[in-house]
Amino acid sequence: MSDALRLTGIEKAYNAGKPNEVRVLHGIDLSVAAGEVVALVAPSGAGKSTLLHIAGLLDVADAGTVTLGGQAVTGLSDRRRTALRRSEVGFIYQFHHLLPEFTALENVVLPQLADGRPRGEAEARAKGLLAQVGLEARGDHRPAELSGGEQQRVAFCRALANAPRLLLADEPTGNLDPGTSDRVFGALMDLVRGTGLAALIATHNLELAARMDRTVRLEAGRIG
């Protein structure tokens, strides 16, 4: 299998060169193959969010190389990085961050329109994704009319709307009760397995981590 994501020698510090410098990542090497689901297990403060942001082109490493789908992205212009992030990477966070004034269907349609897809095609894809997570009848509901688990499933669909090569998730079920978390995570895994994309999922839940293909541990800014 080819690597959808490869991080090589990633270094990151905040307030670099100052007395209050904080080194967050220390020479991170990590790869995720196409079709592979990798659990990233890390205690709070270990640098997992920074690592995910660098992998997803939301932040820039001080040193090292980020490669997406075989393309080295280090040194690209902000405009090119933004375009790649929109088309190649899907993000899921602990909180759904849905736009409250739009329906579930519209929340999944909007990123596709931003990427240039015709509205009819965008709506058809959004309906298909919502159906895959059991929300075909809830597309016309706004986020406030949905349960927490339903909102997060809509967020999953939004993350996959533009058919990304890589999915990055930061505690995607961390805000849900255990029973809902288990069901929602199952829906996420079904979506990921059905598309064959690569996924790097940060979680504190070792039971969820065990359901993925491989577990990577991040401690004190280093892969253990």
Coordinates of N, CA and C in Angstrom, one line a residue:
M1 N 0.8 -1.2 0.0 CA 0.0 0.0 0.0 C 0.9 1.2 0.0
S2 N 0.5 2.3 -0.7 CA 1.2 3.5 -0.7 C 0.8 4.4 0.5
D3 N 1.7 5.2 0.9 CA 1.4 6.1 2.0 C 0.6 7.3 1.6
A4 N -0.5 7.5 2.3 CA -1.3 8.7 2.1 C -0.7 9.9 2.8
L5 N -0.1 9.6 3.9 CA 0.6 10.6 4.8 C 1.9 10.1 5.2
R6 N 3.0 10.9 5.1 CA 4.3 10.6 5.7 C 4.9 11.8 6.3
L7 N 5.2 11.7 7.6 CA 5.9 12.8 8.3 C 7.3 12.3 8.6
T8 N 8.3 13.2 8.3 CA 9.7 12.8 8.4 C 10.4 13.9 9.2
G9 N 10.9 13.5 10.4 CA 11.7 14.5 11.1 C 11.0 15.7 11.6
I10 N 9.8 15.6 11.9 CA 9.0 16.8 12.2 C 9.4 17.4 13.6
E11 N 9.8 18.7 13.6 CA 10.1 19.4 14.8 C 9.2 20.6 14.9
K12 N 8.8 20.9 16.2 CA 8.0 22.1 16.4 C 8.2 22.7 17.8
A13 N 8.4 24.0 17.8 CA 8.5 24.7 19.1 C 7.7 26.0 19.1
Y14 N 7.2 26.4 20.2 CA 6.6 27.7 20.3 C 7.5 28.6 21.0
N15 N 7.4 29.9 20.6 CA 8.3 30.9 21.2 C 9.8 30.5 20.9
A16 N 10.1 30.0 19.7 CA 11.4 29.5 19.4 C 12.5 30.6 19.6
G17 N 13.6 30.2 20.3 CA 14.7 31.1 20.5 C 14.5 32.1 21.6
K18 N 13.4 32.0 22.4 CA 13.1 32.9 23.5 C 13.3 32.1 24.8
P19 N 13.5 32.8 25.9 CA 13.6 32.1 27.2 C 12.5 31.2 27.5
N20 N 11.3 31.5 27.1 CA 10.1 30.7 27.4 C 9.8 29.7 26.2
E21 N 10.8 29.4 25.4 CA 10.6 28.4 24.3 C 10.0 27.1 24.9
V22 N 9.0 26.6 24.2 CA 8.5 25.3 24.5 C 8.6 24.3 23.3
R23 N 9.4 23.3 23.4 CA 9.5 22.4 22.3 C 8.4 21.3 22.4
V24 N 7.6 21.2 21.4 CA 6.4 20.4 21.4 C 6.6 19.1 20.7
L25 N 7.3 19.1 19.5 CA 7.5 17.8 18.8 C 9.0 17.7 18.5
H26 N 9.5 16.4 18.7 CA 10.9 16.1 18.6 C 11.2 15.1 17.5
G27 N 11.4 15.4 16.3 CA 11.8 14.5 15.3 C 10.8 13.4 15.0
I28 N 9.5 13.8 14.8 CA 8.5 12.8 14.5 C 8.6 12.2 13.2
D29 N 8.6 10.8 13.1 CA 8.5 10.1 11.9 C 7.2 9.2 12.0
L30 N 6.3 9.4 11.0 CA 5.0 8.7 11.1 C 4.5 8.6 9.7
S31 N 3.9 7.4 9.3 CA 3.3 7.2 8.0 C 2.0 6.5 8.2
V32 N 1.0 6.8 7.4 CA -0.3 6.2 7.4 C -0.6 5.8 5.9
A33 N -0.8 4.5 5.7 CA -1.0 4.0 4.3 C -2.5 4.2 3.9
A34 N -2.7 4.3 2.6 CA -4.0 4.4 2.1 C -4.8 3.1 2.5
G35 N -6.0 3.4 3.0 CA -6.8 2.3 3.5 C -6.6 1.9 5.0
E36 N -5.6 2.5 5.6 CA -5.2 2.2 7.0 C -5.8 3.2 8.0
V37 N -6.3 2.7 9.1 CA -6.8 3.5 10.2 C -5.9 3.4 11.4
V38 N -5.2 4.4 11.8 CA -4.2 4.4 12.8 C -4.7 5.2 14.0
A39 N -4.6 4.6 15.2 CA -5.0 5.3 16.4 C -3.8 6.1 17.0
L40 N -4.0 7.3 17.3 CA -2.9 8.2 17.9 C -3.3 8.3 19.4
V41 N -2.6 7.7 20.3 CA -2.9 7.7 21.7 C -1.9 8.6 22.4
A42 N -2.3 9.6 23.1 CA -1.4 10.5 23.8 C -2.1 11.2 25.0
P43 N -1.3 11.4 26.0 CA -1.8 12.1 27.2 C -2.0 13.6 26.8
S44 N -2.8 14.3 27.6 CA -2.9 15.8 27.4 C -1.5 16.4 27.4
G45 N -1.3 17.4 26.5 CA -0.1 18.1 26.5 C 1.1 17.4 25.8
A46 N 0.8 16.3 25.2 CA 1.9 15.5 24.5 C 2.2 16.1 23.2
G47 N 1.3 16.9 22.6 CA 1.6 17.5 21.3 C 0.7 16.9 20.2
K48 N -0.3 16.1 20.5 CA -1.1 15.4 19.5 C -1.9 16.4 18.6
S49 N -2.4 17.5 19.2 CA -3.2 18.4 18.3 C -2.2 19.2 17.4
T50 N -1.0 19.5 17.9 CA 0.0 20.2 17.1 C 0.4 19.2 15.9
L51 N 0.6 18.0 16.2 CA 0.9 17.0 15.2 C -0.2 16.9 14.1
L52 N -1.4 16.8 14.6 CA -2.5 16.7 13.6 C -2.6 18.0 12.8
H53 N -2.4 19.1 13.4 CA -2.5 20.4 12.6 C -1.4 20.5 11.5
I54 N -0.2 20.0 11.9 CA 0.9 20.0 10.9 C 0.6 19.0 9.8
A55 N 0.1 17.8 10.2 CA -0.2 16.8 9.2 C -1.3 17.3 8.2
G56 N -2.2 18.1 8.7 CA -3.4 18.6 7.9 C -3.1 19.9 7.3
L57 N -1.9 20.4 7.4 CA -1.5 21.7 6.7 C -2.2 22.9 7.4
L58 N -2.6 22.8 8.6 CA -3.1 23.9 9.4 C -2.0 24.7 10.1
D59 N -0.8 24.0 10.3 CA 0.3 24.6 10.9 C 1.6 24.2 10.2
V60 N 2.7 24.9 10.4 CA 3.9 24.6 9.7 C 5.0 24.1 10.7
A61 N 5.6 23.0 10.3 CA 6.7 22.5 11.2 C 7.9 23.4 11.1
D62 N 8.7 23.5 12.2 CA 10.0 24.2 12.1 C 11.0 23.5 11.3
A63 N 10.9 22.1 11.3 CA 11.8 21.3 10.5 C 11.1 20.0 10.1
G64 N 11.6 19.4 9.1 CA 11.0 18.1 8.7 C 10.2 18.2 7.4
T65 N 9.6 17.1 7.0 CA 8.9 17.1 5.7 C 7.5 16.4 5.9
V66 N 6.5 17.0 5.3 CA 5.2 16.5 5.2 C 4.9 16.1 3.8
T67 N 4.5 14.8 3.6 CA 4.2 14.3 2.3 C 2.8 13.8 2.3
L68 N 1.9 14.3 1.4 CA 0.6 13.9 1.2 C 0.4 13.2 -0.2
G69 N 0.0 12.0 -0.2 CA -0.2 11.3 -1.4 C 1.0 11.3 -2.3
G70 N 2.2 11.2 -1.7 CA 3.4 11.2 -2.5 C 3.9 12.5 -2.9
Q71 N 3.2 13.6 -2.5 CA 3.6 15.0 -2.9 C 4.2 15.7 -1.6
A72 N 5.4 16.1 -1.7 CA 6.0 16.9 -0.6 C 5.3 18.3 -0.5
V73 N 4.8 18.6 0.6 CA 4.0 19.9 0.7 C 4.8 21.0 1.5
T74 N 6.0 20.6 2.0 CA 6.8 21.5 2.7 C 7.3 22.6 1.8
G75 N 7.0 23.9 2.2 CA 7.5 25.0 1.4 C 6.5 25.5 0.3
L76 N 5.3 24.9 0.2 CA 4.3 25.4 -0.7 C 3.8 26.7 -0.2
S77 N 3.2 27.5 -1.1 CA 2.6 28.8 -0.8 C 1.3 28.5 0.0
D78 N 0.9 29.6 0.8 CA -0.3 29.4 1.6 C -1.5 29.1 0.7
R79 N -1.5 29.7 -0.5 CA -2.7 29.4 -1.4 C -2.7 28.0 -1.8
R80 N -1.6 27.4 -2.1 CA -1.5 26.0 -2.6 C -1.8 25.1 -1.4
R81 N -1.3 25.4 -0.2 CA -1.6 24.6 1.0 C -3.1 24.6 1.3
T82 N -3.7 25.8 1.1 CA -5.2 25.9 1.4 C -5.9 25.0 0.4
A83 N -5.6 25.0 -0.9 CA -6.2 24.2 -1.9 C -6.1 22.8 -1.6
L84 N -4.9 22.4 -1.2 CA -4.6 20.9 -0.9 C -5.4 20.5 0.3
R85 N -5.4 21.3 1.3 CA -6.1 21.0 2.5 C -7.6 20.8 2.2
R86 N -8.2 21.7 1.4 CA -9.6 21.6 1.1 C -10.0 20.3 0.3
S87 N -9.1 19.9 -0.6 CA -9.4 18.7 -1.4 C -8.9 17.4 -0.9
E88 N -7.8 17.4 -0.1 CA -7.1 16.2 0.2 C -7.3 15.8 1.7
V89 N -7.7 16.7 2.6 CA -7.8 16.4 4.0 C -9.1 16.7 4.6
G90 N -9.7 15.7 5.4 CA -10.9 15.9 6.1 C -10.6 16.0 7.6
F91 N -11.2 16.9 8.3 CA -11.0 17.1 9.7 C -12.2 16.8 10.5
I92 N -12.1 16.1 11.7 CA -13.1 16.0 12.6 C -12.6 16.3 14.0
Y93 N -13.4 17.1 14.8 CA -12.9 17.5 16.1 C -13.9 16.9 17.1
Q94 N -13.5 17.1 18.4 CA -14.3 16.6 19.5 C -15.7 17.3 19.5
F95 N -15.8 18.6 19.2 CA -17.0 19.2 19.0 C -17.4 19.4 17.5
H96 N -18.6 19.3 17.2 CA -19.0 19.2 15.8 C -18.7 20.4 14.9
H97 N -18.9 21.6 15.5 CA -18.6 22.9 14.8 C -19.5 23.0 13.5
L98 N -20.7 22.5 13.6 CA -21.6 22.7 12.5 C -22.1 24.1 12.4
L99 N -22.4 24.6 11.3 CA -23.0 25.9 11.1 C -24.5 25.9 11.6
P100 N -24.8 26.6 12.7 CA -26.2 26.4 13.2 C -27.3 26.9 12.4
E101 N -27.0 27.8 11.5 CA -28.1 28.4 10.7 C -28.5 27.5 9.4
F102 N -27.7 26.5 9.2 CA -27.9 25.6 8.0 C -28.3 24.2 8.5
T103 N -29.0 23.6 7.6 CA -29.5 22.2 7.9 C -28.3 21.2 7.8
A104 N -28.6 20.0 8.3 CA -27.6 19.0 8.2 C -27.1 18.8 6.7
L105 N -28.1 18.7 5.8 CA -27.7 18.5 4.4 C -26.9 19.7 3.9
E106 N -27.3 20.9 4.3 CA -26.5 22.1 3.8 C -25.1 22.1 4.4
N107 N -24.9 21.7 5.6 CA -23.6 21.6 6.2 C -22.7 20.7 5.4
V108 N -23.2 19.6 4.8 CA -22.4 18.7 4.1 C -22.2 19.2 2.6
V109 N -23.2 20.0 2.2 CA -23.1 20.5 0.8 C -22.1 21.7 0.7
L110 N -22.0 22.5 1.7 CA -21.2 23.8 1.6 C -19.8 23.6 1.3
P111 N -19.0 22.6 1.9 CA -17.6 22.5 1.6 C -17.4 22.0 0.1
Q112 N -18.4 21.3 -0.4 CA -18.3 20.9 -1.8 C -18.5 22.0 -2.7
L113 N -19.4 23.0 -2.4 CA -19.6 24.1 -3.2 C -18.3 25.0 -3.2
A114 N -17.7 25.1 -2.0 CA -16.4 25.8 -1.9 C -15.3 25.2 -2.8
D115 N -15.4 23.9 -3.0 CA -14.4 23.2 -3.8 C -14.8 23.2 -5.3
G116 N -15.9 23.8 -5.7 CA -16.3 24.0 -7.1 C -17.2 23.0 -7.6
R117 N -17.8 22.1 -6.8 CA -18.7 21.1 -7.3 C -20.1 21.7 -7.5
P118 N -20.7 21.3 -8.6 CA -22.1 21.9 -8.9 C -23.1 21.5 -7.8
R119 N -24.0 22.3 -7.5 CA -24.9 22.1 -6.4 C -25.7 20.8 -6.5
G120 N -26.2 20.4 -7.7 CA -26.9 19.2 -7.8 C -26.1 18.0 -7.4
E121 N -24.8 18.0 -7.8 CA -23.9 16.9 -7.5 C -23.6 16.9 -6.0
A122 N -23.4 18.1 -5.5 CA -23.1 18.2 -4.0 C -24.2 17.7 -3.2
E123 N -25.5 18.1 -3.5 CA -26.6 17.6 -2.8 C -26.8 16.1 -2.8
A124 N -26.5 15.5 -4.0 CA -26.6 14.1 -4.2 C -25.6 13.4 -3.3
R125 N -24.4 13.9 -3.3 CA -23.3 13.2 -2.5 C -23.6 13.4 -1.0
A126 N -24.1 14.6 -0.6 CA -24.5 14.8 0.8 C -25.6 13.9 1.2
K127 N -26.6 13.7 0.4 CA -27.7 12.8 0.8 C -27.1 11.3 0.9
G128 N -26.2 11.0 0.0 CA -25.7 9.6 0.1 C -24.9 9.4 1.4
L129 N -24.1 10.4 1.7 CA -23.3 10.3 3.0 C -24.1 10.2 4.2
L130 N -25.1 11.1 4.3 CA -26.0 11.1 5.4 C -26.8 9.7 5.5
A131 N -27.1 9.1 4.4 CA -27.8 7.8 4.4 C -26.9 6.8 5.0
Q132 N -25.6 6.9 4.7 CA -24.6 5.9 5.2 C -24.5 5.9 6.7
V133 N -24.8 7.0 7.3 CA -24.7 7.1 8.8 C -26.1 7.1 9.4
G134 N -27.2 6.7 8.6 CA -28.5 6.6 9.2 C -29.3 7.9 9.4
L135 N -28.9 8.9 8.7 CA -29.5 10.2 8.9 C -30.2 10.7 7.6
E136 N -30.6 9.8 6.8 CA -31.3 10.3 5.5 C -32.6 11.0 5.8
A137 N -33.2 10.7 6.9 CA -34.5 11.4 7.2 C -34.3 12.7 8.1
R138 N -33.0 13.0 8.4 CA -32.7 14.2 9.2 C -32.0 15.3 8.5
G139 N -31.9 15.2 7.2 CA -31.2 16.2 6.4 C -31.7 17.6 6.5
D140 N -33.0 17.7 6.7 CA -33.6 19.1 6.7 C -33.6 19.7 8.1
H141 N -33.0 19.0 9.1 CA -33.0 19.5 10.5 C -31.7 20.3 10.7
R142 N -31.9 21.4 11.5 CA -30.7 22.2 11.9 C -30.0 21.5 13.1
P143 N -28.7 21.8 13.3 CA -28.0 21.2 14.4 C -28.7 21.2 15.7
A144 N -29.4 22.2 16.1 CA -30.0 22.3 17.4 C -31.2 21.3 17.5
E145 N -31.6 20.8 16.4 CA -32.7 19.8 16.4 C -32.2 18.4 16.4
L146 N -30.9 18.2 16.4 CA -30.3 16.9 16.4 C -29.7 16.6 17.7
S147 N -29.6 15.3 18.0 CA -28.9 14.9 19.3 C -27.4 15.0 19.1
G148 N -26.6 14.9 20.2 CA -25.2 15.1 20.1 C -24.5 14.0 19.1
G149 N -25.0 12.8 19.2 CA -24.5 11.8 18.3 C -24.8 12.0 16.9
E150 N -26.0 12.6 16.6 CA -26.4 12.9 15.3 C -25.6 14.0 14.7
Q151 N -25.4 15.0 15.5 CA -24.5 16.2 15.1 C -23.1 15.7 14.7
Q152 N -22.6 14.8 15.5 CA -21.2 14.4 15.2 C -21.2 13.5 13.9
R153 N -22.2 12.7 13.7 CA -22.3 12.0 12.4 C -22.4 12.9 11.2
V154 N -23.1 14.0 11.4 CA -23.1 15.0 10.3 C -21.8 15.6 10.1
A155 N -21.0 15.8 11.2 CA -19.7 16.3 11.1 C -18.8 15.3 10.3
F156 N -19.0 14.0 10.6 CA -18.2 13.0 9.8 C -18.5 13.2 8.3
C157 N -19.8 13.3 8.0 CA -20.1 13.4 6.6 C -19.5 14.6 5.9
R158 N -19.5 15.7 6.7 CA -18.9 17.0 6.2 C -17.5 16.8 5.9
A159 N -16.8 16.1 6.8 CA -15.3 15.9 6.7 C -15.0 15.0 5.4
L160 N -15.9 14.2 5.0 CA -15.7 13.3 3.9 C -16.3 13.8 2.6
A161 N -17.0 15.0 2.7 CA -17.7 15.5 1.6 C -16.9 15.7 0.3
N162 N -15.7 16.1 0.4 CA -14.9 16.4 -0.8 C -14.0 15.2 -1.1
A163 N -14.3 14.0 -0.6 CA -13.6 12.7 -0.9 C -12.1 12.9 -0.7
P164 N -11.7 13.3 0.6 CA -10.3 13.5 0.8 C -9.5 12.2 0.8
R165 N -8.2 12.4 0.6 CA -7.3 11.2 0.7 C -6.9 10.8 2.1
L166 N -7.0 11.8 3.0 CA -6.6 11.6 4.4 C -7.7 12.2 5.4
L167 N -8.0 11.4 6.4 CA -8.9 11.9 7.5 C -8.1 12.1 8.7
L168 N -8.2 13.2 9.4 CA -7.6 13.5 10.7 C -8.7 13.8 11.7
A169 N -8.7 13.1 12.8 CA -9.7 13.3 13.8 C -9.1 13.4 15.2
D170 N -9.5 14.4 15.9 CA -9.0 14.7 17.3 C -10.1 14.4 18.3
E171 N -10.0 13.3 18.9 CA -11.0 12.9 19.9 C -12.5 13.0 19.4
P172 N -12.8 12.3 18.3 CA -14.0 12.5 17.6 C -15.3 12.1 18.4
T173 N -15.1 11.3 19.4 CA -16.3 10.9 20.2 C -16.1 11.3 21.6
G174 N -15.1 12.1 21.9 CA -14.8 12.5 23.3 C -15.8 13.2 24.0
N175 N -16.8 13.9 23.3 CA -17.8 14.7 23.9 C -19.1 13.9 24.1
L176 N -19.1 12.6 23.9 CA -20.3 11.8 23.9 C -20.3 10.8 25.1
D177 N -21.4 10.4 25.5 CA -21.5 9.3 26.6 C -21.0 8.0 26.0
P178 N -20.6 7.0 26.8 CA -20.0 5.8 26.3 C -20.8 5.1 25.3
G179 N -22.1 4.9 25.5 CA -22.9 4.2 24.6 C -23.0 4.9 23.3
T180 N -23.3 6.2 23.3 CA -23.4 6.9 22.0 C -22.0 6.9 21.3
S181 N -20.9 7.1 22.1 CA -19.6 7.1 21.5 C -19.3 5.8 20.7
D182 N -19.7 4.7 21.3 CA -19.5 3.4 20.6 C -20.2 3.3 19.3
R183 N -21.5 3.8 19.3 CA -22.3 3.7 18.1 C -21.8 4.7 17.1
V184 N -21.5 5.9 17.5 CA -21.0 6.9 16.6 C -19.6 6.5 16.0
F185 N -18.8 5.9 16.8 CA -17.5 5.5 16.3 C -17.7 4.4 15.3
G186 N -18.6 3.5 15.5 CA -18.9 2.5 14.5 C -19.3 3.1 13.2
A187 N -20.1 4.1 13.2 CA -20.6 4.8 12.0 C -19.4 5.4 11.3
L188 N -18.4 6.0 12.1 CA -17.2 6.6 11.5 C -16.4 5.5 10.8
M189 N -16.2 4.4 11.5 CA -15.4 3.3 10.9 C -16.0 2.7 9.6
D190 N -17.3 2.6 9.6 CA -18.0 2.2 8.4 C -17.8 3.1 7.2
L191 N -17.8 4.4 7.5 CA -17.6 5.4 6.5 C -16.2 5.3 5.9
V192 N -15.2 5.2 6.9 CA -13.8 5.2 6.5 C -13.5 3.9 5.7
R193 N -14.0 2.8 6.2 CA -13.7 1.5 5.5 C -14.4 1.5 4.1
G194 N -15.5 2.2 4.0 CA -16.2 2.2 2.7 C -15.6 3.0 1.7
T195 N -14.7 4.0 2.1 CA -14.1 4.8 1.1 C -12.6 4.5 0.9
G196 N -12.0 3.7 1.8 CA -10.6 3.3 1.6 C -9.6 4.4 1.8
L197 N -10.0 5.5 2.4 CA -9.0 6.5 2.7 C -8.2 6.2 3.9
A198 N -7.1 7.0 4.1 CA -6.3 6.8 5.3 C -6.8 7.7 6.4
A199 N -6.7 7.2 7.6 CA -7.2 7.9 8.8 C -6.3 7.9 10.0
L200 N -6.0 9.0 10.6 CA -5.2 9.1 11.8 C -6.2 9.7 12.8
I201 N -6.5 8.9 13.9 CA -7.5 9.3 14.8 C -7.0 9.3 16.2
A202 N -6.9 10.5 16.8 CA -6.4 10.7 18.2 C -7.5 10.3 19.2
T203 N -7.2 9.5 20.2 CA -8.2 9.1 21.1 C -7.5 8.8 22.5
H204 N -8.3 9.0 23.6 CA -7.8 8.5 24.9 C -8.4 7.1 25.2
N205 N -9.4 6.8 24.3 CA -10.2 5.5 24.6 C -9.4 4.3 24.0
L206 N -8.8 3.5 24.9 CA -8.0 2.4 24.4 C -8.9 1.3 23.8
E207 N -10.2 1.2 24.2 CA -11.1 0.3 23.5 C -11.3 0.7 22.1
L208 N -11.5 1.9 21.8 CA -11.7 2.4 20.4 C -10.4 2.2 19.7
A209 N -9.3 2.5 20.3 CA -8.0 2.4 19.6 C -7.8 0.9 19.2
A210 N -8.2 0.0 20.0 CA -8.1 -1.4 19.7 C -8.9 -1.9 18.4
R211 N -9.9 -1.1 18.0 CA -10.7 -1.4 16.9 C -10.0 -0.9 15.6
M212 N -8.9 -0.2 15.7 CA -8.2 0.3 14.5 C -7.1 -0.6 14.1
D213 N -6.5 -0.3 13.0 CA -5.5 -1.2 12.5 C -4.2 -1.2 13.3
R214 N -3.8 -0.1 13.8 CA -2.5 0.1 14.5 C -2.6 1.2 15.5
T215 N -1.9 1.1 16.5 CA -1.8 2.2 17.5 C -0.4 2.8 17.6
V216 N -0.4 4.1 17.6 CA 0.9 4.9 17.7 C 0.8 5.7 19.0
R217 N 1.8 5.7 19.8 CA 1.8 6.4 21.1 C 2.7 7.6 21.0
L218 N 2.2 8.7 21.4 CA 2.9 10.0 21.4 C 3.1 10.4 22.9
E219 N 4.3 10.5 23.3 CA 4.6 10.9 24.7 C 5.7 12.0 24.7
A220 N 5.4 13.1 25.3 CA 6.4 14.2 25.5 C 7.0 14.6 24.1
G221 N 6.1 14.6 23.1 CA 6.5 15.1 21.8 C 7.3 14.1 21.0
R222 N 7.3 12.8 21.4 CA 8.0 11.7 20.7 C 7.1 10.5 20.5
I223 N 7.3 9.9 19.3 CA 6.6 8.6 19.0 C 7.3 7.5 19.8
G224 N 6.5 6.8 20.7 CA 7.1 5.8 21.5 C 6.9 4.4 20.8

